[in-house]
Coordinates of C-alpha atoms (C1' of nucleotides) in Angstrom, one line a residue:
Chain A
M1 CA 35.1 148.1 142.6
S2 CA 36.0 151.2 140.5
D3 CA 37.4 149.2 137.7
L4 CA 34.2 147.1 137.3
N5 CA 32.1 147.9 134.3
D6 CA 28.4 148.5 134.4
Q7 CA 27.5 144.8 133.8
A8 CA 29.6 143.7 136.9
T9 CA 28.4 146.5 139.0
A10 CA 24.7 145.7 138.4
R11 CA 25.1 142.2 139.4
R12 CA 26.8 143.1 142.5
E13 CA 24.1 145.5 143.4
K14 CA 21.4 143.0 142.8
L15 CA 23.3 140.4 144.8
Q16 CA 23.4 143.0 147.7
K17 CA 19.7 143.4 147.4
L18 CA 19.2 139.7 147.6
M19 CA 21.3 139.4 150.7
E20 CA 19.5 142.4 152.2
S21 CA 16.1 140.6 151.8
G22 CA 17.6 137.6 153.6
I23 CA 18.3 135.4 150.6
E24 CA 21.6 133.3 150.6
P25 CA 22.8 133.8 147.0
Y26 CA 25.1 130.7 147.3
P27 CA 23.3 127.9 149.1
H28 CA 24.9 124.6 149.7
G29 CA 22.6 122.5 147.4
Y30 CA 19.1 121.9 146.0
Q31 CA 17.4 118.6 145.9
I32 CA 15.9 118.0 142.5
T33 CA 13.4 115.5 141.6
H34 CA 13.9 115.7 137.8
D35 CA 16.7 117.0 135.7
I36 CA 15.6 119.2 132.7
A37 CA 16.3 116.5 130.1
S38 CA 14.1 114.0 131.9
I39 CA 11.2 116.5 132.2
C40 CA 11.5 117.1 128.5
D41 CA 11.6 113.4 127.7
S42 CA 8.6 112.6 129.9
F43 CA 6.7 115.8 129.5
V44 CA 3.5 114.0 128.0
S45 CA 3.2 111.9 131.1
L46 CA 3.8 114.7 133.6
F47 CA 1.6 117.1 131.8
G48 CA -1.9 117.2 133.4
T49 CA -0.8 115.6 136.7
E50 CA -0.2 117.2 140.1
V51 CA 3.4 116.0 140.1
K52 CA 5.5 118.5 141.8
I53 CA 8.8 118.9 140.0
R54 CA 11.9 120.3 141.5
T55 CA 14.6 121.0 139.0
A56 CA 17.5 123.5 138.5
G57 CA 19.5 125.2 135.8
R58 CA 21.2 128.3 134.5
I59 CA 19.2 131.2 133.3
M60 CA 19.7 131.6 129.5
R61 CA 16.6 133.8 128.7
I62 CA 14.5 136.1 130.7
A63 CA 11.3 137.7 129.1
R64 CA 9.3 139.8 131.5
K65 CA 5.8 140.7 130.5
G66 CA 4.7 142.6 133.6
K67 CA 2.7 140.2 135.8
I68 CA 4.0 137.3 134.0
S69 CA 7.4 136.2 133.0
F70 CA 9.2 133.5 131.0
I71 CA 12.6 132.2 131.9
D72 CA 14.7 129.5 130.1
I73 CA 16.8 127.4 132.2
L74 CA 19.6 125.1 131.0
N75 CA 21.2 122.2 132.4
N76 CA 23.5 119.6 130.9
G77 CA 22.5 120.7 127.4
A78 CA 18.7 120.6 128.0
S79 CA 16.6 123.7 128.5
I80 CA 12.9 124.3 129.4
Q81 CA 10.9 127.4 129.8
L82 CA 9.5 128.5 133.2
V83 CA 6.3 130.3 133.4
L84 CA 6.1 132.7 136.4
S85 CA 3.0 134.5 137.3
K86 CA 2.7 137.1 139.9
A87 CA -0.8 135.9 140.8
H88 CA 0.4 132.4 141.7
M89 CA 3.8 133.3 143.2
G90 CA 2.8 136.3 145.3
E91 CA 5.8 137.9 147.1
G92 CA 8.1 135.4 145.5
Y93 CA 7.6 137.1 142.2
S94 CA 9.6 140.1 143.4
L95 CA 12.7 137.9 143.1
I96 CA 12.6 138.0 139.3
P97 CA 14.0 141.5 138.7
L98 CA 17.0 140.5 140.7
L99 CA 17.8 137.7 138.4
H100 CA 20.4 137.9 135.5
L101 CA 21.2 135.7 132.5
G102 CA 23.7 133.2 133.9
D103 CA 22.3 132.8 137.4
F104 CA 21.7 129.3 138.6
I105 CA 18.2 128.9 140.1
G106 CA 16.1 126.1 141.4
V107 CA 12.4 125.9 141.0
E108 CA 9.4 124.0 142.2
A109 CA 6.8 123.7 139.4
Q110 CA 4.3 121.6 137.5
A111 CA 4.2 120.6 133.8
Y112 CA 2.4 123.2 131.9
R113 CA 1.7 124.3 128.4
T114 CA 1.4 128.0 127.3
E115 CA -1.4 129.3 125.2
T116 CA 0.9 128.7 122.2
G117 CA 1.4 125.1 123.2
Q118 CA 5.0 125.3 124.4
E119 CA 6.1 122.7 126.9
S120 CA 6.9 124.7 130.1
L121 CA 6.9 124.5 133.8
F122 CA 4.4 126.5 135.8
T123 CA 6.4 127.7 138.7
Q124 CA 5.5 128.0 142.3
S125 CA 8.7 129.1 143.8
V126 CA 12.2 130.2 142.8
E127 CA 15.4 129.8 144.7
V128 CA 18.8 131.4 143.8
L129 CA 21.4 128.6 143.7
A130 CA 24.4 130.8 142.5
K131 CA 24.6 134.4 141.4
A132 CA 26.6 135.2 138.3
L133 CA 28.8 138.3 138.6
R134 CA 29.8 138.5 135.0
P135 CA 27.5 138.8 131.9
L136 CA 27.2 135.7 129.8
P137 CA 27.2 136.1 125.9
V138 CA 23.9 134.7 125.0
P139 CA 23.6 133.8 121.3
K140 CA 20.0 133.6 120.1
Q141 CA 18.6 131.3 117.6
K142 CA 15.9 131.7 115.1
R143 CA 14.4 128.9 113.2
N144 CA 13.4 130.2 109.7
D145 CA 10.5 128.9 107.8
D146 CA 12.7 126.8 105.5
G147 CA 13.9 125.1 108.7
S148 CA 17.4 126.6 108.7
I149 CA 18.7 128.0 112.0
E150 CA 19.9 131.5 112.1
V151 CA 22.2 132.5 115.0
F152 CA 22.2 136.0 116.3
D153 CA 25.0 137.5 118.5
P154 CA 27.1 134.3 118.3
F155 CA 30.0 133.8 120.6
S156 CA 32.4 133.3 117.9
D157 CA 35.8 135.0 118.5
T158 CA 38.2 132.2 118.1
E159 CA 40.7 133.4 120.8
L160 CA 37.9 133.9 123.3
R161 CA 36.4 130.5 122.6
Y162 CA 39.8 128.9 123.5
R163 CA 40.6 131.1 126.4
K164 CA 37.2 130.8 127.9
R165 CA 36.1 127.4 126.8
Y166 CA 33.6 127.2 129.6
I167 CA 31.6 129.9 127.8
D168 CA 32.1 128.2 124.4
I169 CA 30.8 124.8 125.6
L170 CA 27.9 126.6 127.5
V171 CA 26.5 128.6 124.6
N172 CA 27.8 126.9 121.5
P173 CA 25.9 123.5 121.3
E174 CA 28.2 122.3 118.4
S175 CA 31.3 122.9 120.5
R176 CA 29.7 121.2 123.6
T177 CA 28.6 118.1 121.4
R178 CA 32.1 117.8 120.0
F179 CA 33.6 117.2 123.5
I180 CA 30.8 114.8 124.4
W181 CA 31.6 112.9 121.2
R182 CA 35.2 112.9 122.1
A183 CA 34.4 111.2 125.4
R184 CA 32.2 108.6 123.6
I185 CA 35.0 107.9 121.2
L186 CA 37.4 107.2 124.0
T187 CA 34.9 105.0 125.9
F188 CA 34.4 103.1 122.7
I189 CA 38.1 102.6 122.1
R190 CA 38.5 101.4 125.7
S191 CA 35.6 98.9 125.4
Y192 CA 36.9 97.7 122.1
L193 CA 40.4 96.9 123.4
E194 CA 39.1 95.6 126.6
S195 CA 36.8 93.2 124.9
H196 CA 39.9 92.0 123.0
G197 CA 41.8 91.3 126.1
F198 CA 43.8 94.4 126.4
I199 CA 44.5 96.0 129.8
E200 CA 44.9 99.7 130.3
V201 CA 48.2 100.8 131.9
Q202 CA 49.8 104.0 132.8
T203 CA 53.4 104.7 132.2
P204 CA 55.6 107.7 133.2
I205 CA 55.2 111.1 131.7
L206 CA 58.2 112.4 133.5
Q207 CA 61.2 110.6 132.1
A208 CA 64.9 110.8 132.6
Q209 CA 65.2 109.8 128.9
Y210 CA 62.8 110.2 126.1
G211 CA 62.3 107.9 123.1
G212 CA 60.0 106.0 120.9
A213 CA 59.5 108.6 118.3
Q214 CA 61.4 111.2 116.4
A215 CA 60.6 114.5 118.1
R216 CA 62.0 117.2 120.2
P217 CA 61.1 117.0 123.8
F218 CA 60.1 119.4 126.6
S219 CA 62.6 119.3 129.4
T220 CA 62.4 120.6 132.9
Q221 CA 64.3 120.6 136.1
Y222 CA 63.3 118.2 139.0
N223 CA 64.5 119.9 142.1
A224 CA 64.3 117.1 144.7
L225 CA 66.6 114.8 142.7
D226 CA 68.5 117.7 141.1
M227 CA 68.2 116.2 137.6
N228 CA 66.8 117.2 134.3
V229 CA 63.8 115.3 133.2
F230 CA 61.7 115.2 130.0
L231 CA 58.2 115.0 129.2
R232 CA 57.5 111.8 127.1
I233 CA 57.2 112.1 123.4
S234 CA 55.8 108.6 123.1
N235 CA 54.7 105.6 125.2
E236 CA 56.3 103.0 123.0
L237 CA 59.4 101.9 125.0
F238 CA 57.6 101.5 128.4
L239 CA 54.6 99.6 126.8
K240 CA 57.1 97.2 125.1
Q241 CA 58.5 96.5 128.6
C242 CA 55.0 95.6 129.7
I243 CA 54.9 93.1 127.0
I244 CA 58.3 91.7 128.0
G245 CA 57.0 91.5 131.5
G246 CA 54.2 89.3 130.6
L247 CA 51.3 91.6 130.0
P248 CA 50.6 90.4 126.6
R249 CA 48.0 93.0 125.5
V250 CA 48.4 96.4 126.9
F251 CA 47.3 99.9 125.9
E252 CA 47.6 103.3 127.2
I253 CA 45.7 106.4 126.5
G254 CA 47.6 109.5 127.5
K255 CA 49.2 112.8 126.7
D256 CA 52.4 113.0 124.8
F257 CA 54.4 116.2 124.4
R258 CA 56.5 117.4 121.5
N259 CA 58.3 120.6 121.5
E260 CA 57.5 121.6 118.0
G261 CA 55.4 124.0 115.9
I262 CA 51.7 124.4 116.3
D263 CA 49.4 124.3 113.3
R264 CA 46.1 122.9 112.3
T265 CA 46.8 119.3 112.9
H266 CA 49.7 119.7 115.5
S267 CA 49.5 120.5 119.1
P268 CA 52.4 120.5 121.6
E269 CA 50.3 118.4 124.0
F270 CA 48.3 115.8 122.3
T271 CA 46.6 112.5 123.2
M272 CA 47.8 109.3 121.9
I273 CA 46.7 105.8 122.2
E274 CA 49.1 103.1 121.9
F275 CA 48.4 99.4 122.0
Y276 CA 50.7 96.3 121.9
Q277 CA 49.7 92.7 121.3
A278 CA 52.0 89.8 121.8
F279 CA 52.1 87.2 119.1
A280 CA 50.6 89.5 116.6
D281 CA 52.1 91.2 113.7
Y282 CA 51.3 94.4 111.7
R283 CA 48.5 92.7 109.7
D284 CA 46.6 92.0 113.0
M285 CA 47.0 95.7 113.8
M286 CA 45.4 96.8 110.5
V287 CA 42.3 95.0 111.5
H288 CA 42.2 96.7 114.9
F289 CA 42.7 100.0 113.3
E290 CA 39.8 99.7 110.9
H291 CA 37.5 98.4 113.5
I292 CA 38.4 101.1 116.1
F293 CA 37.7 103.8 113.5
A294 CA 34.6 102.3 112.2
G295 CA 33.3 101.5 115.6
A296 CA 34.0 104.9 117.0
A297 CA 32.1 106.5 114.0
S298 CA 29.2 104.3 114.6
A299 CA 29.2 105.0 118.4
I300 CA 28.7 108.7 117.6
H301 CA 27.0 108.8 114.2
G302 CA 25.3 105.5 113.9
S303 CA 27.2 104.9 110.7
T304 CA 30.5 104.1 109.3
V305 CA 30.2 106.5 106.6
I306 CA 30.7 110.1 107.8
D307 CA 30.8 113.5 106.4
Y308 CA 33.9 115.6 107.1
C309 CA 33.3 119.3 106.0
G310 CA 31.5 118.3 102.9
T311 CA 33.7 115.2 102.1
T312 CA 32.0 111.8 102.4
I313 CA 34.4 109.4 104.0
D314 CA 33.6 105.7 104.2
L315 CA 35.3 104.0 107.1
T316 CA 33.7 100.7 106.6
P317 CA 36.3 97.9 106.9
P318 CA 38.3 96.7 105.1
W319 CA 40.2 99.8 104.0
K320 CA 42.2 99.9 100.8
R321 CA 45.7 98.6 101.4
I322 CA 48.5 99.8 99.4
T323 CA 52.2 99.3 99.7
F324 CA 54.4 102.5 100.1
H325 CA 55.9 101.8 96.7
E326 CA 52.6 101.4 95.0
A327 CA 51.3 104.5 96.6
L328 CA 54.4 106.4 95.3
K329 CA 54.0 105.0 91.9
E330 CA 50.2 105.8 91.7
H331 CA 50.4 109.4 93.2
A332 CA 53.9 110.6 92.3
G333 CA 53.5 108.9 88.9
T334 CA 56.9 107.4 88.9
D335 CA 58.2 103.9 89.6
F336 CA 61.1 104.5 91.9
D337 CA 61.7 100.8 92.4
T338 CA 64.0 100.6 89.3
M339 CA 65.8 103.9 90.0
T340 CA 69.1 104.3 91.4
E341 CA 69.7 106.5 94.5
Q342 CA 71.3 109.2 92.2
E343 CA 68.4 109.1 89.9
V344 CA 65.9 109.6 92.7
R345 CA 68.0 112.5 93.9
T346 CA 67.8 114.1 90.6
W347 CA 64.1 113.6 90.3
C348 CA 63.6 115.2 93.7
R349 CA 65.5 118.3 92.7
Q350 CA 63.5 118.6 89.5
E351 CA 60.4 118.6 91.8
H352 CA 61.9 121.0 94.2
I353 CA 61.9 118.5 97.0
E354 CA 64.8 119.3 99.3
V355 CA 67.3 116.5 99.6
T356 CA 70.9 116.3 100.5
E357 CA 73.9 114.3 99.2
N358 CA 73.8 112.2 102.2
D359 CA 70.1 111.2 102.0
T360 CA 69.6 107.6 101.1
K361 CA 67.0 106.5 98.6
G362 CA 64.7 105.4 101.4
I363 CA 65.0 108.9 103.0
M364 CA 64.2 110.5 99.7
L365 CA 61.2 108.3 99.1
L366 CA 59.8 109.3 102.5
A367 CA 60.2 113.0 101.5
I368 CA 58.5 112.3 98.2
F369 CA 55.7 110.6 99.9
A370 CA 55.1 113.5 102.3
E371 CA 55.1 115.9 99.4
K372 CA 53.3 114.0 96.8
V373 CA 51.2 111.3 98.2
E374 CA 49.9 112.1 101.8
H375 CA 47.4 114.9 100.9
R376 CA 45.8 112.8 98.2
L377 CA 44.9 109.9 100.4
I378 CA 41.3 111.1 101.4
Q379 CA 39.4 107.8 101.7
P380 CA 40.9 105.5 104.2
H381 CA 44.2 103.9 103.0
I382 CA 46.5 101.6 104.9
V383 CA 49.9 102.3 103.5
H384 CA 52.3 99.5 104.4
D385 CA 55.9 98.4 104.0
Y386 CA 57.9 101.4 104.4
P387 CA 61.6 101.9 103.6
R388 CA 63.7 100.7 106.5
E389 CA 65.1 104.2 107.1
S390 CA 61.6 105.1 108.2
T391 CA 62.0 103.8 111.8
P392 CA 64.5 102.0 114.0
L393 CA 61.9 100.2 116.1
C394 CA 60.2 98.1 113.4
K395 CA 61.1 94.7 112.2
R396 CA 62.6 94.1 108.9
H397 CA 60.1 93.0 106.2
R398 CA 59.8 89.3 106.0
V399 CA 60.3 89.2 102.2
D400 CA 62.1 92.4 101.2
G401 CA 65.0 93.3 103.5
D402 CA 65.1 96.9 102.3
L403 CA 61.7 97.5 103.9
V404 CA 60.1 97.3 107.3
E405 CA 56.7 95.9 108.4
Q406 CA 55.3 99.3 109.2
F407 CA 52.0 100.8 108.1
E408 CA 50.3 104.2 108.5
P409 CA 46.6 104.7 107.9
Y410 CA 45.8 107.8 106.1
I411 CA 42.3 109.5 106.1
N412 CA 41.5 112.9 104.7
G413 CA 45.2 113.4 103.8
W414 CA 46.1 113.0 107.4
E415 CA 48.4 110.4 109.0
M416 CA 46.1 109.0 111.6
G417 CA 48.5 106.7 113.3
N418 CA 51.5 104.3 112.9
A419 CA 52.0 100.7 113.5
Y420 CA 54.7 98.0 113.3
T421 CA 55.6 94.5 113.5
E422 CA 57.8 95.4 116.5
L423 CA 61.4 94.7 116.3
N424 CA 62.3 92.2 119.1
D425 CA 65.8 91.2 118.1
P426 CA 68.0 92.8 120.8
Q427 CA 71.1 93.0 118.8
I428 CA 69.6 94.6 115.8
Q429 CA 67.6 96.9 118.0
R430 CA 70.8 98.1 119.6
T431 CA 72.6 98.6 116.3
L432 CA 69.6 100.6 114.9
L433 CA 69.2 102.9 118.0
E434 CA 73.0 103.4 118.1
T435 CA 73.1 104.3 114.5
Q436 CA 70.3 106.7 114.9
N437 CA 72.1 108.4 117.7
D438 CA 75.2 108.8 115.6
H439 CA 73.3 110.3 112.7
G440 CA 70.9 112.6 114.7
R441 CA 68.3 111.7 112.2
G442 CA 67.1 115.2 111.6
G443 CA 70.6 115.8 110.4
A444 CA 70.8 118.9 112.6
D445 CA 71.8 119.2 116.2
E446 CA 69.2 116.8 117.3
D447 CA 70.1 114.2 120.0
Y448 CA 68.6 110.8 120.3
P449 CA 70.0 109.2 123.4
V450 CA 70.1 105.4 123.5
D451 CA 67.8 104.2 126.1
E452 CA 70.0 101.4 127.7
G453 CA 67.1 100.4 130.1
F454 CA 64.9 99.6 127.1
L455 CA 67.8 97.7 125.3
E456 CA 68.5 95.7 128.5
A457 CA 64.8 94.8 128.8
I458 CA 64.4 93.5 125.4
E459 CA 67.6 91.4 125.8
Y460 CA 65.5 89.4 128.5
G461 CA 63.3 88.3 125.5
M462 CA 60.3 90.1 123.9
P463 CA 57.8 88.0 122.1
P464 CA 56.8 88.7 118.6
T465 CA 54.6 91.8 118.9
G466 CA 52.3 94.1 116.9
G467 CA 52.1 97.6 118.1
A468 CA 50.1 100.6 117.0
G469 CA 49.5 104.2 117.9
I470 CA 46.6 106.4 117.0
G471 CA 46.5 110.2 117.3
I472 CA 43.2 110.7 119.2
D473 CA 43.0 114.4 118.5
R474 CA 43.0 113.9 114.7
M475 CA 40.7 111.1 114.9
V476 CA 38.2 113.3 116.9
M477 CA 38.7 116.0 114.4
L478 CA 37.8 113.7 111.5
L479 CA 34.8 112.3 113.4
T480 CA 33.4 115.5 114.6
G481 CA 34.1 117.8 111.7
A482 CA 36.7 120.0 113.4
Q483 CA 39.0 121.9 111.2
N484 CA 41.6 122.8 113.8
I485 CA 43.1 120.5 116.4
R486 CA 42.4 123.1 119.0
D487 CA 38.7 122.6 118.5
V488 CA 38.9 119.2 120.0
I489 CA 41.2 120.1 122.8
L490 CA 39.3 121.7 125.7
F491 CA 41.9 124.1 126.9
P492 CA 44.5 124.6 124.3
L493 CA 47.8 126.3 125.3
M494 CA 47.7 130.0 124.7
R495 CA 50.2 132.7 125.2
P496 CA 49.1 134.7 128.2
D497 CA 46.8 137.5 127.5
N498 CA 48.0 141.0 128.2
G499 CA 47.4 142.1 131.8
T500 CA 46.2 138.8 133.1
Q501 CA 47.7 137.2 136.2
A502 CA 49.0 134.4 134.1
E503 CA 51.2 136.8 132.2
K504 CA 52.7 138.2 135.5
T505 CA 53.6 134.7 136.7
A506 CA 54.5 133.2 133.4
I507 CA 57.1 135.7 132.4
T508 CA 60.4 134.7 133.9
K509 CA 62.9 137.1 132.8
Chain B
rG1 C1' 60.7 131.7 111.9
rG2 C1' 58.4 134.0 106.8
rG3 C1' 54.0 136.2 104.4
rC4 C1' 48.9 137.9 104.7
rC5 C1' 45.0 139.5 107.8
rG6 C1' 42.8 141.1 112.4
rU7 C1' 42.3 143.6 117.6
rU8 C1' 36.5 149.5 118.4
rA9 C1' 31.2 148.8 124.8
rG10 C1' 30.3 142.4 128.5
rC11 C1' 29.0 139.8 123.2
rU12 C1' 28.6 140.4 117.8
rC13 C1' 29.8 144.2 114.6
rA14 C1' 29.4 149.5 111.8
rG15 C1' 32.7 153.7 111.5
rC16 C1' 33.3 156.9 103.7
rU17 C1' 39.6 159.8 101.4
rG18 C1' 42.5 161.9 109.3
rG19 C1' 38.1 166.4 112.5
rU20 C1' 38.7 162.7 119.8
rA21 C1' 33.0 157.0 118.1
rG22 C1' 27.8 154.2 116.6
rA23 C1' 24.0 149.9 116.3
rG24 C1' 21.6 145.4 118.2
rC25 C1' 21.8 142.2 122.2
rA26 C1' 23.4 142.4 127.4
rG27 C1' 22.8 146.3 131.7
rC28 C1' 20.0 150.3 134.5
rA29 C1' 14.8 152.8 135.4
rG30 C1' 9.7 152.5 134.2
rA31 C1' 5.3 150.1 131.5
rC32 C1' 3.1 145.4 130.0
rU33 C1' -0.9 138.4 132.4
rC34 C1' 1.1 133.5 127.6
rU35 C1' 6.2 135.5 125.3
rU36 C1' 9.7 133.0 122.3
rA37 C1' 16.3 136.5 118.0
rA38 C1' 16.0 141.7 119.6
rU39 C1' 8.0 144.1 123.2
rC40 C1' 7.6 149.7 124.3
rU41 C1' 9.7 154.5 126.6
rG42 C1' 14.0 156.6 128.6
rC43 C1' 19.2 156.3 130.4
rG44 C1' 24.1 154.8 131.3
rG45 C1' 28.3 152.4 129.4
rG46 C1' 34.5 153.0 125.3
rU47 C1' 42.4 155.2 127.9
rC48 C1' 39.0 152.3 119.6
rG49 C1' 45.1 146.1 122.0
rG50 C1' 50.0 148.9 123.9
rA51 C1' 54.0 152.5 123.0
rG52 C1' 56.2 156.0 119.9
rG53 C1' 55.9 159.1 115.3
rU54 C1' 53.6 162.4 111.3
rU55 C1' 49.9 166.3 111.8
rC56 C1' 46.8 172.2 114.1
rG57 C1' 44.3 167.5 115.1
rA58 C1' 44.9 160.2 114.7
rU59 C1' 40.2 154.6 115.8
rC60 C1' 41.8 156.1 110.6
rC61 C1' 48.5 157.3 108.1
rC62 C1' 53.8 155.3 109.6
rU63 C1' 57.1 152.5 113.0
rC64 C1' 57.8 149.1 116.9
rC65 C1' 55.6 145.8 120.5
rA66 C1' 51.7 142.3 122.3
rC67 C1' 47.9 138.7 121.4
rG68 C1' 45.1 136.0 117.8
rG69 C1' 43.7 133.9 112.9
rC70 C1' 45.0 131.9 108.1
rU71 C1' 49.3 130.1 105.3
rC72 C1' 54.2 128.5 104.2
rA73 C1' 58.5 126.3 106.5
rC74 C1' 60.0 123.0 110.3
rC75 C1' 57.8 119.0 112.3
rA76 C1' 54.7 112.9 112.7

RNA sequence: GGGCCGUUAGCUCAGCUGGUAGAGCAGCAGACUCUUAAUCUGCGGGUCGGAGGUUCGAUCCCUCCACGGCUCACCA
C-alpha cells in the first residue's frame, strides 16, 4: 500500500467505505432494459412516459452541484447524462461522493430533459457495478462556435496509447472507431469471398519449414517433439495444397510473422488474407482485388472515394492497369526494354541504386521499381507482368517468357498485396525453388529450404489457379486514415517497460 | 543498425544562460437544486526515465544505459 499514489489510495479508501456501508462493490451482474445507445436513439419516444429504464455504463464525468449532480455514463461508445437529485434519491444520494471517474454503475431512471434541454436520465437509484482503483485519463471536448471540436487534456502519448490500448480505445473515439472499422472491413471481405464460393480454412502457424515468401522467420523450440519450429511467413504453400485437395476456392485470414525491422508500414506480426481460386488466372484476381477494396471502403465510408490524410483516393473499379515495364518507363523516365544488362547496371550506378555484378537485369529492374516508382503510385494501380526473377511461385507469362504473370496493386505508394497466376508445373516449380535455395536470394546468409512436401503435393496435380494476398493492416491504414501500422494493431509488440513484470520475465540472460 | 528528437505529479504540459520544481484536469476536505472543458474556497501529491561524471550546488551541462517517436538503411 505504501507505494500507492494519492489517486489509488483515495479509491481504496472509498471502496472501503462502500463495503462498510454494506455495498458489494463488484456484484455479479445487472439486468438492463436498455443500453445507452438505444436510449439515445429512442429518446423522443421514451421522454414523457413512465417507462422505467435500467441501464449501465462507466462514469466519464461527475459534476456535483450540492443537492443535485450530473454524471455522464458511457457504454459501447454511447454516453448519456444522469441527473441525480437528493430530493428524489434520499439516502441513495450519499453514494455519489464515493464514486470516481471510471467506476461502472447501473441505474434505474426515466427519460428526462434538463432545463437547458439536454436529454438525460432522471435517476431513482444507483448501484455500483465495479469500482475502479486507478484514475482514468479523461479528455474533455469543447464544441466551439464555429463547430470545431477542441480537446483538452488529451490522452495522446504514443507509447502509452500502445501499451495501454484499453485506455486509448476507451477515451479516444477516433481510435475506437478505427478498430470497429477494422472489424467491418474483415466482415466485408469474408462475406465477399463467401458469396463468391470461397471457404475459409485455417492452416498451421507453427511449421517445421517455412516458405511462400522471401522473409526471415521467427523460430522457436518445441519441447515435446524436440524440434525447431518456425512461425509461418506466408500461407501460400498450404493453401495451394487445399486447391490440390479439391477445395477449389479457399481463403485464410490470419497472422504471418516476419523477423524483420519495424517501421511505419511493417510490423513483425501482421494480418494477411490469401485466397486461391482454381481455374482462374491473375486477371480474375485483379477483379477481386478491386472489388474487395471498393466494397470495404463502401462498407465503412459509404463511398468508394476516400480521403487518406488529405489525399483523395478513388478506389472505384476498374483501377488503372499498367505493366511493370510501362510503369518503369513512365516513372523512371527510361525505356529499359532495349537496354542490355550492363547498360542497366551502369544506369543504376548513376542513380545510386545499389546493384552487384551478379544481379540480373530483372533483379535490377525490381530495384529500380522500388526506388523510383512505388512511392509515385498514389491512385490505385495494378502493376502487372513482373520480371521472372521476382518470384519462384508464379507462372511464366503466356506471351513473354522473361516475365511472370504477377501483379501487385499499389495505392498511396504502398504495395497492398500480391497475386499470381500460380505456377502448377511441378518440374518447373522444383527447379525454381531449388535454384532459389542455391542462390539464397538475399545474396547473404539467408536460407530458403525447399519444401519437399509442397513439391510432392503439386506432383499429384494442381489445377490452373489464381492466387492473391492482401496485407490487411495496410488496407485498414488506408481506409481509416492511420499513419502508422501500429495504429491499426490493437496491442502492438513493445519492448518491456522498465520495472514491469514483463521485463522480469522477458529477460532471459 | 545509423541520424535527429523526446522522457518532469494519475493525464496533458510549463520550468529563462545550473541555485534541489509549477499549472490545469484528476484526487482529498468543505460549499452550491439544472450543470456541461476546467463552479467556488482550502489542501495534499514528484527518488524531474536510470546510473555515473563536472560543479560549492544538476530537471538544466557531459558520458553511458533503458524506453519511445520520426527518419534512413535492411526488409514485401
